[in-house]
Coordinates of C-alpha atoms in Angstrom, one line a residue:
M5 CA 0.0 0.0 0.0
T6 CA 1.6 3.3 -1.1
D7 CA 1.0 7.0 -1.3
S8 CA 1.4 9.6 -4.0
Q9 CA 2.4 12.1 -1.4
D10 CA 6.2 11.8 -1.2
T11 CA 7.5 10.0 1.9
G12 CA 11.0 8.9 2.8
T13 CA 14.1 10.5 1.3
A14 CA 12.7 13.2 -0.9
D15 CA 9.7 14.7 0.9
A16 CA 8.9 17.4 3.3
P17 CA 6.7 16.7 6.4
L18 CA 3.0 17.1 6.0
P19 CA 2.1 20.8 6.3
A20 CA -0.1 22.1 9.0
Q21 CA -3.6 20.9 8.4
P22 CA -6.2 23.5 7.1
G23 CA -8.2 24.9 9.8
A24 CA -5.4 24.9 12.3
S25 CA -4.4 28.5 11.6
S26 CA -8.0 29.9 11.3
A27 CA -9.3 28.6 14.6
P28 CA -7.9 28.8 18.2
S29 CA -5.4 26.2 19.2
G30 CA -7.1 22.8 19.6
A31 CA -10.4 24.1 18.2
S32 CA -12.2 22.9 15.1
P33 CA -13.0 25.3 12.3
A34 CA -16.6 26.4 12.1
P35 CA -18.5 24.0 9.8
A36 CA -19.9 25.1 6.5
A37 CA -23.4 24.3 5.3
A38 CA -23.8 20.8 3.8
P39 CA -24.8 20.7 0.2
A40 CA -28.4 19.8 -0.2
D41 CA -27.7 16.9 -2.5
G42 CA -24.3 15.9 -1.1
N43 CA -23.3 12.7 0.6
P44 CA -25.0 12.1 4.0
V45 CA -23.0 12.7 7.2
V46 CA -22.8 10.5 10.2
R47 CA -22.4 12.7 13.3
A48 CA -20.7 11.7 16.5
A49 CA -23.1 10.4 19.1
A50 CA -23.0 11.9 22.6
G51 CA -20.2 10.4 24.6
T52 CA -18.1 9.4 21.6
R53 CA -14.4 9.5 22.4
T54 CA -12.4 12.5 21.2
A55 CA -8.8 13.0 20.4
A56 CA -8.2 14.4 23.9
D57 CA -9.7 11.2 25.4
V58 CA -7.4 8.9 23.4
V59 CA -4.1 10.7 23.1
T60 CA -3.2 11.5 26.6
K61 CA 0.1 12.7 27.9
E62 CA 0.5 9.4 29.7
L63 CA 0.0 7.4 26.5
V64 CA 2.5 9.6 24.6
D65 CA 5.1 9.3 27.3
R66 CA 4.7 5.6 27.4
L67 CA 4.8 5.0 23.7
T68 CA 7.8 7.3 23.1
Q69 CA 9.9 5.7 25.8
G70 CA 13.2 4.6 24.3
V71 CA 12.7 6.4 20.9
T72 CA 15.9 7.9 19.7
G73 CA 15.4 11.7 19.2
S74 CA 17.0 14.8 20.7
G75 CA 14.6 17.3 19.1
R76 CA 10.9 17.8 19.2
T77 CA 8.2 17.5 16.5
A78 CA 4.4 17.0 16.5
N79 CA 1.6 15.3 14.6
H80 CA -2.0 16.3 13.9
T81 CA -5.3 14.8 13.1
P82 CA -6.9 15.3 9.7
F83 CA -10.3 15.4 11.2
T84 CA -9.9 18.9 12.7
G85 CA -6.3 19.9 12.1
E86 CA -5.6 20.0 15.9
K87 CA -2.3 18.8 17.3
L88 CA -2.3 15.3 18.7
A89 CA 1.1 14.9 20.4
D90 CA 4.6 16.3 20.8
L91 CA 7.1 13.7 19.7
P92 CA 10.9 13.1 19.7
E93 CA 12.6 14.3 16.5
S94 CA 15.7 12.5 15.4
T95 CA 18.9 14.0 13.9
P96 CA 21.3 12.2 11.6
E97 CA 23.4 11.5 14.7
D98 CA 20.4 10.0 16.4
V99 CA 19.9 7.6 13.4
V100 CA 23.5 6.4 13.8
T101 CA 22.9 5.8 17.5
A102 CA 19.7 3.8 16.6
F103 CA 21.6 1.6 14.2
E104 CA 24.4 1.0 16.7
R105 CA 21.8 -0.1 19.3
A106 CA 20.0 -2.3 16.8
R107 CA 23.2 -4.0 15.6
A108 CA 24.2 -4.9 19.2
A109 CA 20.7 -6.3 19.9
Q110 CA 20.4 -8.1 16.5
K111 CA 23.4 -10.4 17.2
I112 CA 21.7 -11.7 20.3
W113 CA 18.3 -11.9 18.7
A114 CA 19.6 -13.9 15.8
E115 CA 20.8 -16.6 18.2
V116 CA 17.2 -17.1 19.5
P117 CA 15.8 -20.3 17.9
V118 CA 13.4 -19.4 15.1
K119 CA 10.5 -21.1 16.8
E120 CA 10.9 -18.8 19.8
R121 CA 11.1 -15.8 17.5
A122 CA 8.0 -16.9 15.7
A123 CA 6.2 -17.4 19.0
V124 CA 6.5 -13.6 19.6
L125 CA 4.5 -13.0 16.5
L126 CA 1.7 -15.3 17.7
R127 CA 1.5 -13.6 21.1
F128 CA 1.5 -10.2 19.3
H129 CA -1.4 -11.5 17.1
D130 CA -3.5 -12.2 20.3
L131 CA -2.6 -8.8 21.8
V132 CA -3.7 -6.9 18.7
L133 CA -7.1 -8.6 18.5
R134 CA -7.7 -8.2 22.2
R135 CA -6.7 -4.5 22.2
Q136 CA -7.9 -3.5 18.7
A137 CA -10.1 -0.7 19.9
E138 CA -7.0 1.2 21.1
V139 CA -5.2 1.0 17.8
L140 CA -8.4 1.7 15.8
D141 CA -8.7 5.0 17.6
L142 CA -5.1 5.9 16.8
I143 CA -5.4 4.9 13.1
Q144 CA -8.5 7.0 12.7
L145 CA -7.1 10.0 14.5
E146 CA -3.9 10.0 12.5
T147 CA -5.2 9.2 9.0
G148 CA -8.8 10.4 9.1
K149 CA -10.1 7.1 7.7
A150 CA -13.4 5.5 8.6
R151 CA -13.3 2.9 11.3
L152 CA -14.1 0.0 9.0
H153 CA -11.2 0.9 6.8
A154 CA -9.0 1.2 9.9
H155 CA -10.1 -2.3 10.8
E156 CA -8.7 -3.6 7.5
E157 CA -5.3 -2.8 8.9
V158 CA -6.0 -4.9 12.0
L159 CA -7.0 -7.8 9.9
A160 CA -4.0 -7.5 7.6
V161 CA -1.5 -7.4 10.6
A162 CA -3.2 -10.3 12.4
V163 CA -3.1 -12.4 9.2
A164 CA 0.6 -11.7 8.7
A165 CA 1.4 -12.3 12.3
R166 CA -0.4 -15.7 12.3
H167 CA 1.1 -16.7 8.9
Y168 CA 4.7 -16.0 9.8
G169 CA 4.2 -17.1 13.4
R170 CA 3.3 -20.5 12.0
K171 CA 5.3 -20.7 8.8
A172 CA 8.6 -19.0 9.7
P173 CA 10.3 -22.2 10.9
A174 CA 9.5 -23.9 7.6
Y175 CA 10.5 -21.0 5.5
L176 CA 13.8 -20.5 7.3
G177 CA 14.8 -24.1 8.2
P178 CA 17.8 -25.8 6.6
K179 CA 16.9 -27.3 3.2
R180 CA 18.6 -30.3 1.6
H181 CA 19.5 -30.1 -2.2
T182 CA 20.8 -32.7 -4.6
G183 CA 24.6 -32.2 -5.0
V184 CA 26.6 -32.1 -8.2
V185 CA 27.2 -35.9 -7.8
P186 CA 24.4 -37.6 -5.8
A187 CA 25.5 -39.4 -2.7
L188 CA 29.0 -37.9 -3.1
T189 CA 28.0 -34.3 -2.6
K190 CA 25.8 -33.3 0.4
V191 CA 24.3 -29.8 0.0
T192 CA 22.4 -27.8 2.6
E193 CA 20.9 -24.3 2.1
L194 CA 20.8 -22.1 5.2
R195 CA 19.0 -18.8 5.6
L196 CA 20.9 -16.1 7.6
P197 CA 19.5 -12.8 8.7
R198 CA 20.7 -9.7 6.8
G199 CA 21.4 -7.8 10.0
V200 CA 19.6 -4.5 10.5
V201 CA 16.7 -3.7 8.1
G202 CA 16.0 0.0 7.4
Q203 CA 12.3 0.5 6.9
I204 CA 10.6 3.7 5.7
A205 CA 6.8 3.5 6.1
P206 CA 4.1 5.8 4.8
W207 CA 1.2 7.5 6.4
N208 CA -1.7 5.9 4.6
Y209 CA -1.8 2.5 6.3
P210 CA 0.4 3.2 9.4
F211 CA -0.3 -0.1 11.2
E212 CA -0.1 -2.5 8.3
L213 CA 2.8 -0.8 6.5
S214 CA 4.9 -0.4 9.7
V215 CA 4.7 -3.5 11.8
G216 CA 3.0 -5.6 9.1
D217 CA 6.2 -5.3 7.0
A218 CA 8.5 -5.7 10.0
L219 CA 7.1 -9.0 11.3
P220 CA 8.9 -11.3 8.8
A221 CA 12.1 -9.3 9.3
F222 CA 11.9 -10.0 13.0
A223 CA 11.0 -13.6 12.5
A224 CA 14.1 -14.0 10.3
G225 CA 16.4 -12.8 13.1
N226 CA 16.9 -9.2 12.0
A227 CA 16.6 -5.9 13.9
V228 CA 14.7 -3.0 12.4
V229 CA 15.3 0.7 12.4
M230 CA 12.1 2.2 11.2
K231 CA 11.2 5.7 10.0
P232 CA 7.4 6.0 10.1
D233 CA 5.7 9.2 8.8
T234 CA 5.7 11.6 11.7
E235 CA 2.0 12.4 11.2
T236 CA 1.1 8.7 11.9
A237 CA 3.9 7.8 14.3
L238 CA 1.7 7.0 17.3
T239 CA 0.2 4.0 15.5
A240 CA 3.7 2.5 14.8
L241 CA 4.8 3.3 18.4
W242 CA 1.7 1.5 19.7
A243 CA 2.6 -1.6 17.6
R244 CA 6.1 -1.5 19.0
E245 CA 4.8 -1.5 22.5
Q246 CA 2.7 -4.6 21.8
M247 CA 5.6 -6.4 20.2
I248 CA 7.8 -5.7 23.2
E249 CA 5.1 -7.0 25.5
A250 CA 4.9 -10.1 23.3
G251 CA 8.6 -10.8 23.9
L252 CA 10.6 -8.8 21.3
P253 CA 13.7 -7.2 23.0
P254 CA 13.1 -3.4 22.9
E255 CA 16.5 -2.6 21.3
V256 CA 15.7 -4.9 18.3
W257 CA 13.1 -2.4 17.1
Q258 CA 14.3 1.2 16.9
I259 CA 12.1 4.0 15.7
V260 CA 13.4 7.4 14.4
L261 CA 11.2 10.3 13.5
G262 CA 11.9 13.4 11.4
D263 CA 11.8 15.1 8.0
G264 CA 12.0 12.8 5.1
P265 CA 14.8 14.5 3.3
V266 CA 16.9 14.6 6.5
I267 CA 16.2 11.2 8.1
G268 CA 15.3 9.0 5.1
P269 CA 18.7 9.1 3.4
E270 CA 20.4 8.3 6.8
V271 CA 18.3 5.2 7.2
V272 CA 19.3 4.1 3.7
K273 CA 22.9 4.9 4.4
H274 CA 23.3 2.6 7.4
A275 CA 20.9 -0.3 6.6
D276 CA 21.9 -3.8 5.6
Y277 CA 18.6 -4.0 3.6
V278 CA 16.0 -1.4 2.8
S279 CA 12.2 -1.8 2.8
F280 CA 10.4 1.2 1.4
T281 CA 6.7 1.9 0.7
G282 CA 5.9 5.2 -0.9
S283 CA 5.8 7.2 -4.1
T284 CA 7.5 6.0 -7.3
R285 CA 9.7 9.2 -7.4
T286 CA 11.0 8.7 -3.9
G287 CA 11.4 5.0 -4.5
R288 CA 13.8 5.6 -7.3
E289 CA 16.0 7.7 -5.0
V290 CA 15.9 5.0 -2.3
A291 CA 16.9 2.3 -4.8
Q292 CA 19.8 4.5 -6.1
G293 CA 21.0 5.0 -2.5
A294 CA 20.8 1.3 -1.7
A295 CA 22.5 0.3 -5.0
A296 CA 25.4 2.6 -4.3
R297 CA 26.1 0.5 -1.2
L298 CA 25.3 -2.8 -2.8
V299 CA 22.5 -3.6 -0.3
G300 CA 19.2 -5.1 -1.2
V301 CA 15.9 -3.2 -1.4
S302 CA 12.2 -3.9 -1.7
L303 CA 9.9 -1.1 -3.0
E304 CA 6.1 -1.0 -3.1
L305 CA 5.4 2.1 -5.1
G306 CA 2.5 3.8 -6.9
G307 CA -0.3 2.5 -9.0
K308 CA -3.0 3.5 -11.5
N309 CA -5.1 0.4 -11.0
A310 CA -7.8 -0.9 -13.3
M311 CA -11.0 -2.7 -12.7
L312 CA -12.6 -4.6 -15.6
V313 CA -16.3 -5.3 -15.6
L314 CA -16.9 -7.9 -18.3
H315 CA -20.2 -8.3 -20.2
D316 CA -21.3 -11.3 -18.1
A317 CA -20.6 -9.7 -14.7
D318 CA -23.2 -9.5 -12.0
V319 CA -23.9 -5.8 -12.3
E320 CA -25.2 -5.3 -8.7
K321 CA -22.2 -7.1 -7.1
A322 CA -19.8 -5.3 -9.4
A323 CA -21.2 -1.9 -8.4
A324 CA -20.9 -2.8 -4.7
G325 CA -17.4 -4.0 -5.3
A326 CA -16.5 -0.8 -7.1
V327 CA -17.4 1.2 -4.1
R328 CA -14.9 -0.8 -2.0
A329 CA -12.4 -0.8 -4.8
C330 CA -12.4 3.0 -5.3
F331 CA -13.2 4.6 -2.0
S332 CA -11.7 2.5 0.8
S333 CA -9.6 4.9 3.0
A334 CA -10.8 7.7 0.8
G335 CA -8.9 6.2 -2.1
Q336 CA -5.6 6.7 -0.3
L337 CA -4.6 3.1 -0.9
C338 CA -1.9 2.0 -3.4
I339 CA -4.1 -0.9 -4.6
A340 CA -7.3 1.2 -4.9
I341 CA -9.0 1.4 -8.3
E342 CA -8.7 4.7 -10.3
R343 CA -9.6 3.4 -13.8
L344 CA -12.8 1.5 -14.2
Y345 CA -13.5 -0.2 -17.6
V346 CA -17.1 -1.5 -18.2
H347 CA -18.4 -3.4 -21.2
E348 CA -20.6 -1.2 -23.3
S349 CA -23.6 -3.6 -23.1
I350 CA -24.0 -3.1 -19.4
A351 CA -22.3 0.3 -18.9
E352 CA -25.5 2.3 -18.4
D353 CA -27.0 -0.2 -15.8
F354 CA -23.7 -0.4 -14.0
L355 CA -23.1 3.3 -13.9
E356 CA -26.6 4.0 -12.5
R357 CA -26.1 1.5 -9.7
F358 CA -22.6 2.5 -9.0
A359 CA -23.5 6.2 -8.8
A360 CA -26.5 5.5 -6.5
R361 CA -24.3 3.6 -4.1
T362 CA -21.6 6.3 -4.2
K363 CA -24.0 9.1 -3.6
A364 CA -25.4 7.2 -0.6
M365 CA -22.0 6.8 1.1
R366 CA -22.0 8.3 4.6
L367 CA -19.1 10.6 5.5
G368 CA -18.0 10.9 9.1
N369 CA -15.2 11.7 11.6
A370 CA -16.3 9.9 14.7
L371 CA -14.2 7.3 16.5
A372 CA -16.9 4.7 15.9
Y373 CA -18.3 2.4 13.2
G374 CA -21.0 3.8 10.9
A375 CA -19.3 6.0 8.3
D376 CA -18.6 4.7 4.9
M377 CA -15.7 7.1 4.2
G378 CA -13.5 9.4 6.1
S379 CA -11.1 12.3 5.4
L380 CA -8.1 12.8 3.2
V381 CA -4.9 13.0 5.2
G382 CA -3.4 16.3 4.3
Q383 CA -3.7 19.5 2.4
R384 CA -1.6 18.3 -0.5
Q385 CA -3.9 15.4 -1.0
L386 CA -6.9 17.6 -1.0
E387 CA -5.2 20.0 -3.5
T388 CA -4.3 17.1 -5.8
V389 CA -7.9 15.7 -5.8
T390 CA -9.4 19.1 -6.4
R391 CA -7.0 19.9 -9.2
H392 CA -7.6 16.6 -11.0
V393 CA -11.3 16.9 -10.8
E394 CA -11.5 20.6 -11.8
E395 CA -9.1 20.2 -14.7
A396 CA -11.0 17.1 -16.0
V397 CA -14.3 19.0 -15.9
S398 CA -12.8 22.0 -17.6
K399 CA -11.6 19.8 -20.5
G400 CA -14.9 18.1 -21.0
A401 CA -15.3 15.3 -18.4
R402 CA -18.6 14.8 -16.7
I403 CA -19.2 14.4 -12.9
V404 CA -21.5 11.4 -12.3
A405 CA -21.3 11.6 -8.5
G406 CA -19.5 13.8 -6.0
G407 CA -16.9 16.3 -7.2
R408 CA -16.9 18.6 -4.1
P409 CA -15.0 19.2 -0.9
R410 CA -17.0 18.9 2.3
P411 CA -15.7 21.4 4.8
D412 CA -19.0 21.0 6.7
V413 CA -17.7 17.5 7.8
G414 CA -14.0 18.4 8.2
P415 CA -11.3 20.5 6.6
L416 CA -10.0 17.7 4.4
F417 CA -13.1 15.8 3.4
Y418 CA -13.9 15.4 -0.3
E419 CA -16.9 13.5 -1.7
P420 CA -16.4 10.2 -3.4
T421 CA -16.3 11.1 -7.0
I422 CA -17.1 9.3 -10.3
L423 CA -16.0 10.9 -13.6
E424 CA -16.9 9.9 -17.2
G425 CA -15.5 11.2 -20.4
V426 CA -11.9 11.4 -19.1
E427 CA -9.2 11.3 -21.7
P428 CA -5.7 12.6 -22.3
P429 CA -4.2 15.1 -21.6
M430 CA -6.3 15.3 -18.4
A431 CA -4.0 14.6 -15.4
V432 CA -6.6 12.3 -13.8
C433 CA -6.3 10.0 -16.9
T434 CA -2.7 8.9 -16.2
E435 CA -1.4 10.4 -13.0
E436 CA -2.1 8.7 -9.6
T437 CA -4.7 10.8 -7.8
F438 CA -4.5 8.9 -4.5
G439 CA -7.9 10.1 -3.5
P440 CA -11.6 9.2 -3.8
V441 CA -11.8 9.7 -7.6
V442 CA -12.4 7.1 -10.3
S443 CA -12.7 7.5 -14.0
V444 CA -15.2 5.2 -15.9
Y445 CA -14.5 4.1 -19.5
R446 CA -16.4 1.8 -21.8
F447 CA -15.0 -1.0 -23.9
S448 CA -16.4 -3.3 -26.6
D449 CA -14.4 -6.5 -26.2
E450 CA -12.0 -8.2 -23.8
D451 CA -8.9 -7.7 -25.9
Q452 CA -9.6 -4.0 -25.8
A453 CA -10.2 -4.0 -22.1
V454 CA -6.9 -5.8 -21.4
A455 CA -5.0 -3.5 -23.7
L456 CA -6.4 -0.5 -21.9
A457 CA -5.7 -1.9 -18.5
N458 CA -2.1 -2.5 -19.5
A459 CA -1.6 0.9 -21.0
T460 CA 0.3 2.3 -18.0
P461 CA 3.8 2.1 -16.7
Y462 CA 2.3 0.9 -13.4
G463 CA 1.4 -2.7 -12.5
L464 CA 0.4 -3.1 -8.9
N465 CA -3.2 -4.3 -8.6
A466 CA -6.3 -5.0 -10.8
S467 CA -9.8 -6.4 -10.5
V468 CA -11.8 -8.4 -13.0
W469 CA -15.6 -9.1 -12.6
S470 CA -17.4 -12.0 -14.4
R471 CA -20.0 -14.6 -13.5
D472 CA -17.7 -17.1 -15.2
G473 CA -14.8 -17.8 -12.9
R474 CA -12.7 -19.4 -15.6
R475 CA -13.2 -16.5 -17.9
G476 CA -12.4 -14.0 -15.1
R477 CA -9.2 -15.9 -14.3
A478 CA -8.1 -16.1 -17.9
V479 CA -8.6 -12.3 -18.4
A480 CA -6.8 -11.7 -15.1
A481 CA -3.8 -13.7 -16.2
R482 CA -3.4 -11.3 -19.2
V483 CA -3.3 -8.1 -17.0
R484 CA 0.2 -6.9 -16.1
A485 CA -0.2 -6.4 -12.4
G486 CA 1.3 -8.1 -9.4
T487 CA -2.1 -9.0 -7.9
V488 CA -5.3 -9.4 -9.9
N489 CA -8.5 -10.1 -8.0
V490 CA -11.5 -11.8 -9.6
N491 CA -14.9 -10.6 -8.3
E492 CA -13.2 -8.7 -5.5
A493 CA -11.4 -5.3 -5.3
Y494 CA -8.1 -6.0 -3.6
A495 CA -8.7 -7.8 -0.3
A496 CA -8.7 -11.3 -1.8
G497 CA -5.2 -11.0 -3.2
Y498 CA -3.7 -8.8 -0.4
G499 CA -5.2 -10.9 2.4
S500 CA -3.9 -14.2 1.1
A501 CA -0.7 -14.0 3.0
Q502 CA 0.8 -17.2 1.6
A503 CA 0.8 -15.7 -1.8
P504 CA 3.3 -12.9 -2.9
M505 CA 2.1 -9.4 -3.3
G506 CA 3.9 -6.6 -5.0
G507 CA 4.2 -4.5 -8.2
M508 CA 5.5 -4.7 -11.8
G509 CA 7.0 -1.8 -13.7
D510 CA 6.9 1.5 -12.0
S511 CA 5.0 -0.1 -9.1
G512 CA 8.1 -1.4 -7.5
L513 CA 10.5 -4.3 -6.8
G514 CA 10.2 -7.3 -4.6
R515 CA 7.2 -8.8 -2.8
R516 CA 5.7 -8.9 0.6
H517 CA 3.8 -12.0 2.0
G518 CA 4.5 -15.7 1.4
A519 CA 8.0 -17.1 1.1
E520 CA 9.3 -14.1 -0.8
G521 CA 8.1 -11.8 1.9
I522 CA 10.4 -13.3 4.5
L523 CA 13.3 -14.7 2.5
K524 CA 14.0 -11.2 1.2
Y525 CA 15.2 -10.4 4.7
T526 CA 17.7 -13.2 4.6
E527 CA 21.0 -14.1 2.9
A528 CA 21.1 -17.6 1.3
Q529 CA 24.1 -19.7 2.3
T530 CA 25.0 -23.0 0.6
I531 CA 27.0 -25.5 2.6
A532 CA 28.4 -28.3 0.2
Q533 CA 30.3 -31.3 1.6
Q534 CA 32.2 -33.5 -0.8
R535 CA 32.5 -37.2 0.3
L536 CA 34.6 -40.2 -0.7
M537 CA 36.2 -38.7 -3.8
P538 CA 37.0 -35.2 -4.9
L539 CA 35.6 -33.5 -8.0
A540 CA 38.9 -34.1 -9.7
P541 CA 41.0 -37.0 -11.1
A542 CA 41.4 -39.6 -8.4
F543 CA 41.7 -43.4 -7.8
G544 CA 44.3 -43.7 -10.6
L545 CA 42.2 -41.8 -13.2
D546 CA 44.2 -39.5 -15.4
D547 CA 42.7 -36.2 -16.8
E548 CA 41.2 -37.9 -19.9
K549 CA 39.7 -40.8 -18.1
Y550 CA 38.2 -38.5 -15.4
A551 CA 36.6 -36.4 -18.1
A552 CA 35.2 -39.5 -19.8
F553 CA 33.9 -40.7 -16.4
M554 CA 32.1 -37.4 -15.7
T555 CA 30.7 -37.3 -19.2
H556 CA 29.1 -40.8 -18.7
S557 CA 27.9 -39.8 -15.3
L558 CA 26.1 -36.7 -16.6
R559 CA 24.4 -38.8 -19.3
A560 CA 23.3 -41.3 -16.7
M561 CA 21.9 -38.6 -14.4
K562 CA 19.9 -37.2 -17.2
A563 CA 18.5 -40.7 -18.1
L564 CA 17.6 -41.2 -14.4
R565 CA 15.8 -37.8 -14.5
L566 CA 17.9 -36.5 -11.7
R567 CA 17.6 -32.7 -11.2

C-alpha cells in the first residue's frame, strides 16, 4: 500500500492541516453548510471518544519511551487539524545511534531459535485482536479514515502475524538439495538474517505498513530501524509496545522520526537491507542509495489500478465491489482502483447502480463504526484531488457523482467522485490521484479491455468481474499487475498471506507476503560437503579418463531424470 504524497528520502513533512491556523489552538473550524444533494453525514453520538480522550500525555510518554530523538516535533489529526502529540525528532546522529543499538541487539536476537522468535508473533497476534479498539482510535485520528477501513489494517496485521508465526520455521529451516554428484556431494541451504533492516513506512496505512512489513524481518532474526511518517507515528509506536510485551527485545526495534529529506537518506545509508513503501519518485531515489552501497531493497510504489467489468458480470455485485475498490480509505490506498472499464452492453446499468451507491455513502469523523468514508490525510492530497477533478471537468469530463470538498464535515473531506469522459491530456487520466476519484470508461471486447488496463507504466493491482470464474481468471492472467482479484477489489489478493504481493514496472520491486516476503530479509548460504572422492581426477584416473567418467555420469543422471 503506497502513497502519491512523497515519503521517505525526498519529501517534506506534511504541512499544518487546514483549519489549524484559522481557529484557536485545539479548536475545530466552524462547519460550513452541507450541500443539499451531497453525501449524507454520520455525526458523532453523545459520549463518543475525542482526540483528547485517546491521546493523553500518559499514552504519549509511554509510547515514546526509548525512541531515539534529541529534538521535538508534532503530529496532527486530519479530522480537525488540531495537534495530537509532541514527539521526539531525530537528527542524523540519532539515526547512527539507533543503528548501533540495533546492531548490538540483533546479534543476540539472531541466536534465539526461530520457533521462539515466531512465538513472539503469535503472542502479538493475540494482543492486537484483544486491544484492537486502542489502535483503531489511533489509526482513525492519525489518518482520518473510517473505522471499518482502519479495521482492514488490524485484519492484515493479524493475518501476517499468524502466517509468519506458523510458517517462519519452515521458510527458514535448513533445506537439503541434490549435489553435483548424488551421494557424493551433500548440499544444505541455510538462511541467515541480513542484520539491521532499514524500513521507511508511509502515512496511509500506518499499522499494516509499519509492523506488518516488519514482522517477517523480526522472525528472520533481523533488527529493524524504522522511520514511520511523523503524522502517523503513534500507530507505529503502539505496535512496537505490543511487540515488546509479546517478547521482542526493545532494542531490536528502533524508531526514528523526522523530516523525510533529512532522516530517510540516513536510514538508507546505514541499513543492511531497505524496505520502502511510498511514491515511485522517492522509491527511485531509495533504490539508487541502496544500489550505491550494494544492499538489497524492496519497493512498493504507486499505481493507477484498473477494474474490468466484463459483459457477463453480476452488475449489482460489481457496483458494490467498485465502491470498496475505489473509496476505501478515501482512495488513499496504493491498490485502490482509479480506472474502471465497463463493457458497453452493461455500462448504463452499472453506472446507474454505482452512482447511486456512491451518492449514498455516509461521511463521518467519529471514532466509531458507521461512516462509509473518512477524510483525506493532508492539504496536499486535497489539492491534488481538487486539481484533478476541476481540470478534467474544464476539459470536458462529466461528474457522475461527488466532485466537491466537504468542509462541513472536516477541513480535508472530499466527496467520493465518479468521472466519465476522461481522456488525455487530463491529469486524472494517467497520474495517480490517490484520493476518492475514479474515471469510468467503456469497452467493446475483452482484448480492448486488457490493452487499456495494461496501457500504463504501473502494474500493482487490478480487478476483474465476471459470472464465469474461468473467464475471469483467464482475463486476469493477461493483466500486467502483481495482484489481480476476480470478483473482489483488492482484499482477496492482499489478504492471502501465503501468496506474494507486489508490483510490476513503476509499481516497484520485490514482494511482501509468502516465502518471498520473509526470504528477502535473509541471505542464502550454501554448505556443500564432498565425500569419498573429490571432483577431480582420483583413484588412478588421469585427466582424460576422469573427463570421460564425468561425461558418462552426466548422461546417466539425465537418463535417471535427476535434477
